[in-house]
Structure formats: C-alpha cells, structure tokens
C-alpha atoms as one frame of an Amber mdcrd trajectory, in Angstrom:
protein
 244.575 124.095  68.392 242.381 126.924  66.953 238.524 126.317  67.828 235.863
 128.116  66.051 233.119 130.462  68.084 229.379 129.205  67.454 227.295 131.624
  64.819 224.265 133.287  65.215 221.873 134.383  61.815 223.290 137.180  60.443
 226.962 136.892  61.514 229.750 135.915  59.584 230.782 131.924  59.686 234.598
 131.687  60.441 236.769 133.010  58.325 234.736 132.013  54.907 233.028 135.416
  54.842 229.629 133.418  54.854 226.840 135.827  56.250 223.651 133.465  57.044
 220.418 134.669  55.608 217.668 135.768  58.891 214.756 134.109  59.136 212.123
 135.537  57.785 208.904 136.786  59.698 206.294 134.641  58.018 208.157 131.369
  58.446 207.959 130.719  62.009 203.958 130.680  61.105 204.476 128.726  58.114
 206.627 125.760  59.755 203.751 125.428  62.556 200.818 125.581  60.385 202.587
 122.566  58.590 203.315 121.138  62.201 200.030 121.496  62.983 198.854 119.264
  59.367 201.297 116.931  60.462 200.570 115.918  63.428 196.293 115.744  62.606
 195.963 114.164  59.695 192.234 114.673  60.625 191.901 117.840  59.036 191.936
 116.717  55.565 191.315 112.606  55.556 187.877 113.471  56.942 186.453 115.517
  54.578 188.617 112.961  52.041 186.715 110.236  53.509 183.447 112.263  52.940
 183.700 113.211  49.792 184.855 109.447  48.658 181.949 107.785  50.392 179.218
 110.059  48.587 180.853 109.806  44.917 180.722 106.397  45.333 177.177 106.179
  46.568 176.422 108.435  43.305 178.009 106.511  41.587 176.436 103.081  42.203
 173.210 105.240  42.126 173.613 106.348  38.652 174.729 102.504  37.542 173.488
 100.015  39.036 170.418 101.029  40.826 167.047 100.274  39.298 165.387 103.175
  38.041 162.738 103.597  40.581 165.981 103.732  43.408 167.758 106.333  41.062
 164.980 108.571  41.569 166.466 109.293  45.336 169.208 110.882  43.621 167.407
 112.565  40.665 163.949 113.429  41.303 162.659 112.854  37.982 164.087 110.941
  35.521 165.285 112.939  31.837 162.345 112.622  29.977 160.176 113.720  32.693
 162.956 116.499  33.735 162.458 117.812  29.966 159.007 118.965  30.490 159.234
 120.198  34.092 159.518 124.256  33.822 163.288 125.441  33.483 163.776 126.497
  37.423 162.084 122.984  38.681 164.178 120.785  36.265 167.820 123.310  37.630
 166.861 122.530  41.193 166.526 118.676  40.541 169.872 118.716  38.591 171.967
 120.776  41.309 170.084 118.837  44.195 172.862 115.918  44.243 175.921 118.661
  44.137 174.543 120.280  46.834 174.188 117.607  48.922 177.581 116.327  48.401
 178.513 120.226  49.134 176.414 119.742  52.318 177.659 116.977  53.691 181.370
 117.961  53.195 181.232 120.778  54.226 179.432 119.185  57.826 182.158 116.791
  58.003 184.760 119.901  57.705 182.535 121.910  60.872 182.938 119.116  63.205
 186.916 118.360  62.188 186.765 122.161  63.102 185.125 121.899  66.240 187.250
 118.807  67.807 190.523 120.516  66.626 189.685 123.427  68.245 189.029 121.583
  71.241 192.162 119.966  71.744 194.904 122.101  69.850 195.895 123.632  72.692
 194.414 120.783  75.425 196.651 117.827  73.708 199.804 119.698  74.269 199.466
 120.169  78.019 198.237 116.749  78.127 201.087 114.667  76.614 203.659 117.268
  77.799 204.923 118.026  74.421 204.196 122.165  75.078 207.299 121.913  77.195
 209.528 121.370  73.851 207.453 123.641  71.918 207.864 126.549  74.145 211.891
 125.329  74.314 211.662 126.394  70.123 212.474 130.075  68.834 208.372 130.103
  68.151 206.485 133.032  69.746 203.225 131.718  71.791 201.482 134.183  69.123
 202.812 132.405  66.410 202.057 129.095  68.300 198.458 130.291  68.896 197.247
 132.045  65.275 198.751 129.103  63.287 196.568 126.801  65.415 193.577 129.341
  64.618 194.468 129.532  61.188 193.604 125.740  60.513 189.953 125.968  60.901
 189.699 129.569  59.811 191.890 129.788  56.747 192.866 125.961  55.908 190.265
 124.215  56.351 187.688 126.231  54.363 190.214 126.139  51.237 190.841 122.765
  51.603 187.353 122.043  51.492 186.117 124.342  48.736 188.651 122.524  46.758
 187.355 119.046  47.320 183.920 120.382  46.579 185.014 121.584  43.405 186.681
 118.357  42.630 184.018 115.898  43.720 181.485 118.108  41.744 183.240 117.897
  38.426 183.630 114.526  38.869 179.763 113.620  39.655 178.942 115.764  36.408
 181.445 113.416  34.419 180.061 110.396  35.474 176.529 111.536  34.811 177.786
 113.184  31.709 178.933 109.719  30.585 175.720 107.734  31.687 173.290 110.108
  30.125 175.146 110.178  26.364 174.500 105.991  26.963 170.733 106.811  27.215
 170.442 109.249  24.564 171.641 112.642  23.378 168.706 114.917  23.885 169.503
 113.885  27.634 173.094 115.420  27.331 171.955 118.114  25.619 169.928 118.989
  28.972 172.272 118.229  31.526 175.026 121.632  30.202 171.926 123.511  31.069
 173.280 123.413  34.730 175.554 125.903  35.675 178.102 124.561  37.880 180.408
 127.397  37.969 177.776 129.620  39.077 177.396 127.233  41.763 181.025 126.634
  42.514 181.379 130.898  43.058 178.013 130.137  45.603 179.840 127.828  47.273
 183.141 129.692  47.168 181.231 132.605  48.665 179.025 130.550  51.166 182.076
 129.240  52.862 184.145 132.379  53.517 180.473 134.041  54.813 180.472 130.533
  57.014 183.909 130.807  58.202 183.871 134.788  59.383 180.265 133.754  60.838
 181.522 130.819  63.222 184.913 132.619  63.440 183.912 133.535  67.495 182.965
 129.927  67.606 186.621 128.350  66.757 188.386 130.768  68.746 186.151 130.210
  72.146 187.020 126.609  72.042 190.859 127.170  71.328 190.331 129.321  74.422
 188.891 127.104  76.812 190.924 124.258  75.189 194.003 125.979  76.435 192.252
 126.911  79.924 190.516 123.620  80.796 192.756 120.887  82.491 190.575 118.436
  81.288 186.428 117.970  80.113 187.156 121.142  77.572 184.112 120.260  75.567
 181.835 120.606  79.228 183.530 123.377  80.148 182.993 125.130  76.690 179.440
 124.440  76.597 177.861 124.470  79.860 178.626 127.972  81.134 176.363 128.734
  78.006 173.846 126.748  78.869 173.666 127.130  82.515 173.413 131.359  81.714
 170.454 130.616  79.118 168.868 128.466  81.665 169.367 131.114  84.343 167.767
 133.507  82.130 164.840 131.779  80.841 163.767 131.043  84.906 164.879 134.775
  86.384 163.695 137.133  83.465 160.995 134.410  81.263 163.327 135.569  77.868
 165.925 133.862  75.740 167.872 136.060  74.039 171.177 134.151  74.876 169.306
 131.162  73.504 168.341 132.991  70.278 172.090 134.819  70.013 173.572 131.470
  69.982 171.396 129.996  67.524 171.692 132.910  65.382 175.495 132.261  65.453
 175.548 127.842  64.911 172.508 128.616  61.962 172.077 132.158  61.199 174.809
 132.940  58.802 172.231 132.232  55.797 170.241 134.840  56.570 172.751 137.757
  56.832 174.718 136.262  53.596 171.895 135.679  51.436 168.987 137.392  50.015
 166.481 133.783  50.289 163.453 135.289  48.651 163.186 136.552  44.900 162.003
 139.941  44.226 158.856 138.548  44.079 158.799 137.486  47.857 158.977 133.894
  47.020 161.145 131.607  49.194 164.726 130.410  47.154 165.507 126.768  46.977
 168.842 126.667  49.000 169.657 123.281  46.865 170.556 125.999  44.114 171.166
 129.999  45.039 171.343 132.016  42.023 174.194 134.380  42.126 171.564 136.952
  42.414 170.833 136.074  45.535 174.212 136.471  47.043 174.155 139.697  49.517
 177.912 140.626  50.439 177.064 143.996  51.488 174.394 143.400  54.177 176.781
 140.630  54.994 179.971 142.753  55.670 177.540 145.305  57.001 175.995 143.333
  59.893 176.738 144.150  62.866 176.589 140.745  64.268 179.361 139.904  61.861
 181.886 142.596  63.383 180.695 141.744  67.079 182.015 138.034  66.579 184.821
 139.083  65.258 185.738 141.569  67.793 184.977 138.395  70.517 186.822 136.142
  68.339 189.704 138.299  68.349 189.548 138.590  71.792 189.708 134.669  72.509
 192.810 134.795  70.636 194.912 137.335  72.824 193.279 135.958  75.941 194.383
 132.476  74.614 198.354 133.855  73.520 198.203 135.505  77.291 197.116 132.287
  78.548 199.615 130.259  76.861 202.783 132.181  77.986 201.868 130.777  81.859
 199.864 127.317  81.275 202.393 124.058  82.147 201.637 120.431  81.497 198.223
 119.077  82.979
C-alpha cells in the first residue's frame, strides 16, 4: 500500500502539484493579538460598561430630572447660557463630553494597568505558557502582541467609544432642546465637537507614548514576579524615593514619577492663551495643541527608550521562565 509523506508550507502535497501558501510574517502577531481579546474580554466590556453607565445617567439627567438637578450636568440652563459670553457658554456645553471622555478614558488606564499585570503572570500561573511556547509563535511575537493591547488597542478602541458616546449625548440633547424651543437648538451647533473629537484623538496617542514606560514595566515584572506582581512593581519605587528623601532631603524620583502618572498635559499642551491666562481643560482649543514640544521632549524619548527596554528584557525573560 502506497502511504503519503507529511508536508511542510511551501512543499508540494502528493502528487496534486498543490504548493501551500507560507505564512506570512504579520500573522503570527495578528492571531495572538486576537488570542489575547479572546481570552480578556476586559479590555473592551469595561470601557463598554463605562460609557453605558454615563449615557444613561445623561440621559435621565436631561429627562427626567427637575431642572434645578439638571443644572449638575449643564451649568446654566439655555436661556441663561444665551447671555453668558461665547467662551463661558462653549465650556458649559463641552463640560458633559468631557467628562464622559474623562471617565472612559480612566476606566481604559486601569484595564491597562491590571492587564499589564497579569499578561504574562496568568500564563505561568495556570500553566497554559507550556502550550503556548509548544506553538510555532516566537516569545517576541508572544511578548509585543501582549504590549500592543494597551499601547495600540486599547487607545483605538477607546477613542472610538468616545466618539460614539459623544454623538450620541449631542443627539439626545439635540432632541430635548428642539422640545423646549428653537432658539435653544440654534445654540447648541455652536459647539464644535469635531474640534473636540481631533483633541481627544490627539490627547490619547500623547497619553499612550507618555505612560508607554509605564505598561511595559509591569509586563516586565508581571513576567518576573512568581506571585504579588503589583508589590513587586511598586515598592522598589517607593522604597528608592523613601531612601532618597531620608539620605539626600530631595525627591526627584518622587517628582519623575509623578511627572510620568500626570505630567503628559503639560508637555502635550500649550494650557495658557497667549495672553497668559490658564485654559479650561473641559474644552482645549485646537490652538492649544503643542505636537512639537511634545515629540521634542526629552522625557518623551527617555520613556520610550526604558519602555523599549522592558520589552527585550521581558522577550529574554520569557524564553527561560516555566510555570509558577
């Protein structure tokens, strides 16, 4: 009886002449990245669950609330709005889309921050890393498409629900305010939400390169640490800031490390006017928006070059760790 050799990509299949496509380089990545949205569904339900929970609180705000209560949402009510001067009466509009921007976006940092904690942790821990390393998958590839989720994912994911949510709050106050009167409308297209949306657009990639070093440390110690990775992420930190503070009376640990959880505002935006005055953050013109101080810090490039570095020490790492 004639038996058939086993293939390989790229060699002909029996005698059919049937030459099997390779693999491309890309999909390796592109299979774990969806591996990695399978198996933490995390990633996008909570900033899902975010979003839902403040359109519906705007929602019964603008509806059924009593005036007075409405007033939380919308500082002044539409006639009063009509007489405030034009910057006042844009900062009370855009104050409810930037808070839902706000809090999404916080719900999106700390789905980043546990994820990172445990991508690489939760596979020593339940033993699965032994039949991921048993797959044709690089640890490189293993490693950057874990990275990629709160670097490159996440951030789209959430812009996109932004976006969404926001169009959707200006409908339903679109829709309330033509009940009430037209000359109310007529006021509301005075604020520019796509001017807003590229603010927000912008904000998040500046937010993303500027915690970059921060996502990458904790994939590092999360595939380091045999267990307690947030302790062993944080306290090193804090025990060298202590140190410091008691040896040498100075902080600058301290201050570097709140300049990186806080200070990307500062390097990405210009928040005083030309004429020295403070800018409302609820609304950022686009004149504001500084992209080449940004790209030009040098904070920005030392992060990145740490971040970087996380990412090959956690690859090296990966190629030797075993089940906890």
């Amino acid at each position: 009886m004639n038996t058939q050799s086993n293939t390989v990509p790229g060699s002909v299949v029996g005698s059919q002449g049937i030459e099997v496509a390779p693999m491309s380089a890309t999909r390796p990545l592109y299979w774990s990245v969806r591996r990695e949205l399978w198996e933490n569904h995390s990633i996008y339900t909570a900033p899902l669950i975010a979003a839902a929970v403040y359109l519906i609180a705007y929602a019964i705000s603008l509806i059924w609330l009593p005036t007075n209560m409405r007033e939380v949402w919308m500082p002044h009510t539409m006639r009063e709005m009509a007489r405030l001067k034009p910057t006042d009466s844009l900062i009370g509009l855009a104050m409810p889309y930037a808070h839902a921007a706000m809090l999404i976006g916080f719900a999106a940092f700390l789905v980043g921050i546990f994820y990172s904690l445990d991508a690489l942790h939760g596979e020593r821990r339940d033993r699965s890393i032994l039949f991921w390393k048993s797959l044709p998958v690089s640890d490189r590839t293993t490693v950057l498409s874990k990275a990629s989720i709160p670097l490159v994912v996440l951030p789209l994911f959430v812009f996109a629900v932004i976006v969404i949510v926001q169009q959707m709050m200006r409908l339903l106050s679109i829709a309330v305010l033509v009940l009430n009167g037209g000359a109310a409308a007529a006021l509301w297209t005075r604020l520019p939400l796509s001017e807003m949306e590229l603010v927000t657009l912008y904000g998040t990639i500046a937010l993303t390169l500027w915690h970059a070093p921060l996502y990458c440390w904790l994939l590092l110690v999360s595939g380091w640490a045999r267990r307690a990775a947030f302790l062993w992420a944080v306290l090193p930190w804090v025990a060298i800031a202590v140190l410091e503070n008691v040896a040498f009376h100075t902080s600058y640990l301290g201050s570097l490390l709140r300049d990186r959880m806080f200070g990307f505002g500062a390097a990405a935006f210009d928040l005083k006017d030309k004429n020295g005055v403070p800018v409302d953050t609820h609304f950022i013109p686009l004149a504001q928006l500084a992209p080449g101080r940004f790209l030009s810090s040098p904070s920005l490039w030392l992060g990145l070059l740490f971040a970087a570095a996380c990412l090959a020490a956690a690859v090296r790492l990966r190629r030797y760790q075993e089940p906890i």
